mmCIF file of C-alpha atoms in Angstrom:
data_model
loop_
_atom_site.group_PDB
_atom_site.id
_atom_site.type_symbol
_atom_site.label_atom_id
_atom_site.label_comp_id
_atom_site.label_asym_id
_atom_site.label_seq_id
_atom_site.Cartn_x
_atom_site.Cartn_y
_atom_site.Cartn_z
ATOM 1 C CA MET A 1 91.472 8.589 387.511
ATOM 2 C CA LYS A 2 94.644 9.657 385.672
ATOM 3 C CA ILE A 3 96.428 7.216 383.453
ATOM 4 C CA ARG A 4 99.632 7.551 385.409
ATOM 5 C CA GLY A 5 97.749 6.800 388.598
ATOM 6 C CA ARG A 6 96.314 3.586 387.136
ATOM 7 C CA LEU A 7 99.703 2.397 386.138
ATOM 8 C CA LEU A 8 101.757 3.404 389.097
ATOM 9 C CA GLY A 9 99.597 4.978 391.803
ATOM 10 C CA THR A 10 96.157 4.468 393.375
ATOM 11 C CA ASN A 11 93.448 2.798 391.287
ATOM 12 C CA ILE A 12 90.800 2.064 393.851
ATOM 13 C CA PRO A 13 87.880 4.513 394.321
ATOM 14 C CA GLY A 14 87.717 6.347 397.693
ATOM 15 C CA GLY A 15 84.536 4.689 398.819
ATOM 16 C CA GLU A 16 85.880 1.249 398.127
ATOM 17 C CA ARG A 17 89.073 2.016 400.029
ATOM 18 C CA ILE A 18 87.046 2.984 403.075
ATOM 19 C CA ALA A 19 84.925 -0.186 402.832
ATOM 20 C CA SER A 20 88.046 -2.327 402.435
ATOM 21 C CA GLY A 21 89.564 -0.757 405.509
ATOM 22 C CA LEU A 22 86.498 -1.232 407.672
ATOM 23 C CA VAL A 23 85.888 -4.841 406.586
ATOM 24 C CA GLY A 24 89.608 -5.629 406.791
ATOM 25 C CA GLY A 25 89.861 -4.185 410.297
ATOM 26 C CA ALA A 26 86.939 -6.207 411.501
ATOM 27 C CA LEU A 27 88.249 -9.411 410.007
ATOM 28 C CA THR A 28 91.705 -8.816 411.501
ATOM 29 C CA ALA A 29 90.241 -8.241 414.954
ATOM 30 C CA PHE A 30 87.893 -11.240 414.674
ATOM 31 C CA GLY A 31 90.604 -13.566 413.435
ATOM 32 C CA ALA A 32 93.011 -12.488 416.136
ATOM 33 C CA SER A 33 90.431 -13.288 418.779
ATOM 34 C CA ARG A 34 89.935 -16.800 417.546
ATOM 35 C CA ARG A 35 93.519 -18.003 418.253
ATOM 36 C CA SER A 36 93.414 -20.860 415.775
ATOM 37 C CA LEU A 37 94.669 -21.666 412.284
ATOM 38 C CA GLY A 38 91.364 -20.585 410.905
ATOM 39 C CA GLY A 39 91.580 -17.340 412.869
ATOM 40 C CA ILE A 40 95.048 -16.643 411.497
ATOM 41 C CA ALA A 41 93.775 -17.088 407.956
ATOM 42 C CA ILE A 42 90.866 -14.680 408.650
ATOM 43 C CA ALA A 43 93.226 -12.156 410.215
ATOM 44 C CA ALA A 44 95.579 -12.454 407.229
ATOM 45 C CA ALA A 45 92.729 -11.837 404.849
ATOM 46 C CA GLY A 46 91.750 -8.820 406.862
ATOM 47 C CA GLY A 47 95.258 -7.526 406.892
ATOM 48 C CA ALA A 48 95.382 -7.748 403.102
ATOM 49 C CA LEU A 49 92.197 -5.721 402.889
ATOM 50 C CA VAL A 50 93.579 -3.074 405.243
ATOM 51 C CA LEU A 51 96.833 -2.888 403.162
ATOM 52 C CA ARG A 52 94.642 -2.570 400.021
ATOM 53 C CA ALA A 53 92.772 0.307 401.574
ATOM 54 C CA LEU A 54 95.947 2.111 402.732
ATOM 55 C CA SER A 55 97.812 1.758 399.423
ATOM 56 C CA GLY A 56 94.794 2.345 397.242
ATOM 57 C CA ARG A 57 96.239 -0.239 394.766
ATOM 58 C CA CYS A 58 94.676 -3.333 393.327
ATOM 59 C CA PRO A 59 96.829 -5.519 391.027
ATOM 60 C CA ALA A 60 93.740 -7.120 389.536
ATOM 61 C CA TYR A 61 92.217 -3.737 388.549
ATOM 62 C CA ARG A 62 95.580 -2.651 387.128
ATOM 63 C CA ALA A 63 95.968 -5.887 385.055
ATOM 64 C CA ARG A 64 92.457 -5.553 383.694
ATOM 65 C CA ALA A 65 93.005 -1.925 382.694
ATOM 66 C CA LEU A 66 96.308 -2.643 381.021
ATOM 67 C CA SER A 67 94.727 -5.454 378.984
ATOM 68 C CA LYS A 68 92.313 -3.036 377.417
ATOM 69 C CA GLY A 69 94.813 -0.258 376.814
ATOM 70 C CA ILE A 70 94.726 3.528 377.077
ATOM 71 C CA GLN A 71 92.121 5.399 375.204
ATOM 72 C CA VAL A 72 92.215 9.196 374.733
ATOM 73 C CA ARG A 73 89.782 11.510 373.040
ATOM 74 C CA ARG A 74 90.116 15.221 372.722
ATOM 75 C CA ALA A 75 88.706 17.959 370.567
ATOM 76 C CA ILE A 76 89.319 21.659 369.917
ATOM 77 C CA THR A 77 87.791 24.444 367.748
ATOM 78 C CA ILE A 78 90.302 26.090 365.373
ATOM 79 C CA GLN A 79 89.627 29.218 363.342
ATOM 80 C CA ALA A 80 90.618 27.644 360.014
ATOM 81 C CA ASN A 81 88.823 25.665 357.345
ATOM 82 C CA PRO A 82 88.959 21.844 357.292
ATOM 83 C CA ASP A 83 91.094 21.649 354.170
ATOM 84 C CA GLU A 84 93.796 23.850 355.783
ATOM 85 C CA ILE A 85 93.930 21.752 358.875
ATOM 86 C CA TYR A 86 93.900 18.508 356.930
ATOM 87 C CA LYS A 87 96.870 19.610 354.765
ATOM 88 C CA VAL A 88 98.963 20.417 357.855
ATOM 89 C CA TRP A 89 98.142 17.115 359.575
ATOM 90 C CA ARG A 90 98.343 14.938 356.422
ATOM 91 C CA ASP A 91 101.982 15.960 356.007
ATOM 92 C CA LEU A 92 103.010 13.857 358.960
ATOM 93 C CA THR A 93 106.416 15.539 359.109
ATOM 94 C CA ASN A 94 104.650 18.536 360.533
ATOM 95 C CA LEU A 95 103.506 16.620 363.664
ATOM 96 C CA PRO A 96 106.689 17.166 365.712
ATOM 97 C CA ARG A 97 106.174 20.936 365.368
ATOM 98 C CA PHE A 98 103.240 20.768 367.814
ATOM 99 C CA MET A 99 103.575 17.280 369.385
ATOM 100 C CA GLN A 100 106.308 17.656 371.888
ATOM 101 C CA HIS A 101 106.587 13.952 372.663
ATOM 102 C CA VAL A 102 107.264 13.117 368.959
ATOM 103 C CA ARG A 103 110.910 13.458 367.887
ATOM 104 C CA SER A 104 110.424 12.713 364.219
ATOM 105 C CA VAL A 105 108.098 11.172 361.633
ATOM 106 C CA THR A 106 109.802 9.764 358.521
ATOM 107 C CA ILE A 107 107.647 9.111 355.422
ATOM 108 C CA GLU A 108 108.517 5.660 353.947
ATOM 109 C CA SER A 109 105.590 5.501 351.423
ATOM 110 C CA PRO A 110 102.341 7.350 350.713
ATOM 111 C CA THR A 111 100.661 5.322 353.522
ATOM 112 C CA VAL A 112 103.488 4.096 355.797
ATOM 113 C CA SER A 113 105.536 6.281 358.162
ATOM 114 C CA ARG A 114 108.168 5.672 360.890
ATOM 115 C CA TRP A 115 107.717 7.353 364.276
ATOM 116 C CA VAL A 116 110.396 8.097 366.852
ATOM 117 C CA VAL A 117 109.562 9.257 370.360
ATOM 118 C CA ASN A 118 112.095 10.187 372.961
ATOM 119 C CA GLU A 119 111.275 9.794 376.707
ATOM 120 C CA GLY A 120 114.349 10.650 378.763
ATOM 121 C CA PRO A 121 117.074 8.206 377.764
ATOM 122 C CA LYS A 122 114.547 5.892 376.116
ATOM 123 C CA GLU A 123 113.683 5.903 372.429
ATOM 124 C CA LEU A 124 110.448 4.335 371.227
ATOM 125 C CA VAL A 125 110.022 3.513 367.580
ATOM 126 C CA TRP A 126 107.099 2.149 365.597
ATOM 127 C CA ARG A 127 105.854 2.163 361.968
ATOM 128 C CA ALA A 128 102.312 3.160 361.137
ATOM 129 C CA GLU A 129 100.064 2.891 358.152
ATOM 130 C CA ILE A 130 97.170 5.049 357.142
ATOM 131 C CA VAL A 131 94.033 2.986 356.852
ATOM 132 C CA GLU A 132 91.467 5.638 355.915
ATOM 133 C CA ASP A 133 92.016 8.989 354.249
ATOM 134 C CA VAL A 134 89.252 11.368 353.308
ATOM 135 C CA PRO A 135 90.720 14.833 352.461
ATOM 136 C CA GLY A 136 89.315 17.575 354.578
ATOM 137 C CA GLN A 137 87.327 15.167 356.756
ATOM 138 C CA LEU A 138 89.292 12.417 358.432
ATOM 139 C CA LEU A 139 92.506 10.493 358.702
ATOM 140 C CA ARG A 140 92.871 7.141 360.477
ATOM 141 C CA TRP A 141 96.022 5.119 361.186
ATOM 142 C CA ARG A 142 97.316 2.098 362.995
ATOM 143 C CA SER A 143 100.741 0.826 364.028
ATOM 144 C CA LEU A 144 102.383 -2.068 362.177
ATOM 145 C CA PRO A 145 103.625 -5.168 363.998
ATOM 146 C CA GLY A 146 107.131 -5.114 365.599
ATOM 147 C CA GLY A 147 107.009 -1.612 367.084
ATOM 148 C CA ASP A 148 107.681 -0.581 370.679
ATOM 149 C CA ILE A 149 104.060 0.634 371.116
ATOM 150 C CA THR A 150 100.859 -0.774 369.610
ATOM 151 C CA ASN A 151 98.450 1.992 368.765
ATOM 152 C CA ASN A 152 95.816 3.302 366.476
ATOM 153 C CA GLY A 153 93.926 6.527 366.116
ATOM 154 C CA GLY A 154 92.400 9.146 363.935
ATOM 155 C CA ILE A 155 91.568 12.748 363.423
ATOM 156 C CA GLU A 156 88.094 13.989 362.329
ATOM 157 C CA LEU A 157 87.283 17.483 361.007
ATOM 158 C CA ARG A 158 83.827 19.024 361.205
ATOM 159 C CA LYS A 159 82.621 22.549 360.638
ATOM 160 C CA ALA A 160 81.646 24.193 363.949
ATOM 161 C CA PRO A 161 78.123 25.607 364.268
ATOM 162 C CA GLY A 162 77.624 29.342 363.627
ATOM 163 C CA ASP A 163 80.654 29.609 361.292
ATOM 164 C CA ARG A 164 83.021 29.366 364.255
ATOM 165 C CA GLY A 165 85.748 27.449 362.491
ATOM 166 C CA THR A 166 86.441 23.683 362.540
ATOM 167 C CA ILE A 167 86.073 21.144 365.285
ATOM 168 C CA VAL A 168 89.231 19.017 365.305
ATOM 169 C CA GLU A 169 88.710 15.723 367.194
ATOM 170 C CA VAL A 170 91.539 13.336 367.917
ATOM 171 C CA LYS A 171 91.025 9.696 369.165
ATOM 172 C CA LEU A 172 93.957 7.535 370.213
ATOM 173 C CA HIS A 173 94.215 4.029 371.580
ATOM 174 C CA TYR A 174 97.482 2.624 373.029
ATOM 175 C CA LEU A 175 98.335 -0.807 374.237
ATOM 176 C CA PRO A 176 101.371 -0.723 376.528
ATOM 177 C CA PRO A 177 103.600 -3.696 375.708
ATOM 178 C CA GLY A 178 104.791 -6.180 378.298
ATOM 179 C CA GLY A 179 102.253 -5.586 381.005
ATOM 180 C CA VAL A 180 102.746 -3.655 384.229
ATOM 181 C CA ALA A 181 106.535 -3.955 384.396
ATOM 182 C CA VAL A 182 107.166 -2.343 381.012
ATOM 183 C CA ALA A 183 104.355 0.121 381.515
ATOM 184 C CA ALA A 184 106.044 1.267 384.713
ATOM 185 C CA ALA A 185 109.281 1.758 382.850
ATOM 186 C CA LEU A 186 107.526 3.921 380.299
ATOM 187 C CA HIS A 187 105.421 5.825 382.765
ATOM 188 C CA GLY A 188 106.788 9.233 381.582
ATOM 189 C CA PHE A 189 105.666 8.521 378.054
ATOM 190 C CA LEU A 190 102.272 7.073 379.049
ATOM 191 C CA ARG A 191 101.688 10.045 381.333
ATOM 192 C CA LYS A 192 101.892 12.306 378.246
ATOM 193 C CA LEU A 193 99.029 10.393 376.628
ATOM 194 C CA THR A 194 96.429 11.853 378.957
ATOM 195 C CA GLY A 195 93.710 13.970 377.534
ATOM 196 C CA VAL A 196 95.354 17.027 379.081
ATOM 197 C CA GLN A 197 98.562 16.512 377.188
ATOM 198 C CA VAL A 198 96.792 15.847 373.914
ATOM 199 C CA GLY A 199 94.657 18.928 374.573
ATOM 200 C CA LYS A 200 97.919 20.952 374.941
ATOM 201 C CA GLU A 201 99.226 19.700 371.641
ATOM 202 C CA LEU A 202 95.906 20.590 369.981
ATOM 203 C CA ALA A 203 96.259 24.023 371.444
ATOM 204 C CA ARG A 204 99.670 24.254 369.917
ATOM 205 C CA LEU A 205 98.265 23.171 366.568
ATOM 206 C CA ARG A 206 95.561 25.865 366.865
ATOM 207 C CA GLN A 207 98.156 28.537 367.475
ATOM 208 C CA LEU A 208 100.277 27.282 364.603
ATOM 209 C CA LEU A 209 97.341 27.436 362.192
ATOM 210 C CA GLU A 210 95.818 30.792 363.463
ATOM 211 C CA THR A 211 99.045 32.741 363.898
ATOM 212 C CA GLY A 212 101.735 30.825 361.890
ATOM 213 C CA GLU A 213 103.883 30.203 364.931
ATOM 214 C CA ILE A 214 103.779 28.609 368.414
ATOM 215 C CA ALA A 215 104.337 31.005 371.285
ATOM 216 C CA THR A 216 105.933 29.932 374.605
ATOM 217 C CA GLY A 217 102.654 30.216 376.422
ATOM 218 C CA ALA A 218 100.759 27.979 373.980
ATOM 219 C CA CYS A 219 100.565 25.073 376.430
ATOM 220 C CA ARG A 220 99.196 26.933 379.430
ATOM 221 C CA LYS A 221 96.299 25.162 381.163
ATOM 222 C CA SER A 222 94.112 28.160 380.522
ATOM 223 C CA ASP A 223 94.352 27.334 376.806
ATOM 224 C CA LEU A 224 92.518 24.119 377.552
ATOM 225 C CA ASP A 225 89.497 25.506 379.331
ATOM 226 C CA ALA A 226 85.864 25.940 378.141
ATOM 227 C CA ASP A 227 85.016 25.558 374.485
ATOM 228 C CA GLU A 228 88.542 26.332 373.263
ATOM 229 C CA SER A 229 90.017 23.210 374.792
ATOM 230 C CA ILE A 230 87.308 20.724 373.887
ATOM 231 C CA ALA A 231 84.334 21.199 371.709
ATOM 232 C CA THR A 232 81.260 22.197 373.709
ATOM 233 C CA ALA A 233 78.645 19.667 374.466
ATOM 234 C CA ASP A 234 76.365 21.460 372.001
ATOM 235 C CA GLU A 235 78.934 21.221 369.215
ATOM 236 C CA LEU A 236 79.689 17.562 369.818
ATOM 237 C CA GLY A 237 75.986 16.804 370.184
ATOM 238 C CA ARG A 238 75.154 18.238 366.810
ATOM 239 C CA ALA A 239 78.183 16.863 365.072
ATOM 240 C CA MET A 240 78.124 13.336 366.584
ATOM 241 C CA PRO A 241 75.088 11.032 366.932
ATOM 242 C CA ALA A 242 76.243 9.227 370.066
ATOM 243 C CA PRO A 243 79.785 9.827 371.466
ATOM 244 C CA ALA A 244 81.432 6.691 372.816
ATOM 245 C CA MET A 245 83.187 8.653 375.489
ATOM 246 C CA SER A 246 82.890 12.129 377.008
ATOM 247 C CA ALA A 247 85.178 14.568 375.256
ATOM 248 C CA ALA A 248 86.597 15.503 378.610
ATOM 249 C CA THR A 249 87.420 11.889 379.513
ATOM 250 C CA SER A 250 90.584 10.006 378.922
ATOM 251 C CA GLY A 251 91.981 6.855 380.422
ATOM 252 C CA TYR A 252 91.553 3.138 380.187
ATOM 253 C CA GLU A 253 88.709 1.608 378.286
ATOM 254 C CA GLY A 254 88.103 -0.624 381.231
ATOM 255 C CA GLY A 255 86.348 2.123 383.182
ATOM 256 C CA ALA A 256 87.001 3.866 386.494
ATOM 257 C CA ARG A 257 88.958 1.082 387.994
#
């Protein structure tokens, strides 16, 4: 399910909703027929299950998902060598050029930067530090305490099979602060953390590196299809021993619920 759905919309699988509706309806009918305090309790429980089925929402699932955070993984193949891609990304001030949700990145030291993200009237700010840096191969970072969003992530660069360029893989993990209430207030920002949005930003990075500029159509959904949006299963299989998550999957670590 989509990240936004898990925060604000339905988060119960279709089969479970049907089962909840059937069981709830049966309990409601049975409880109503008893005409006693016990029957009222049974009918109330049945009504709750029916409401759960109709709304498709489960607070317990939502709380469990929020506690584990949002994890996104996306990859793309770019016709450039790893060193070129690394140099563009390592200069963090370049990121707003292709990351539309990032307003600015200010360098405070060789390893610490300040990030500003605008979402409507809201401004989210955090500081991050680079924790691992291997030129031409990988870059990992994590947020420092006191920011509006707790997050960590990294970018890995690998040569694509058949001299097809470089596989650029990005992994991000966000912990929305303050639980469901704050997450709901930030739903616009969190929606942009889906794999599709990250894939669009990688498509913009690809166009920037391959053509030197970003055209208006750089974020079309067609740019994210097939092996141009995410590395093919064959490429990922050869480059990674055992992926922790499908490259086409993004959402909560907690699973489908």
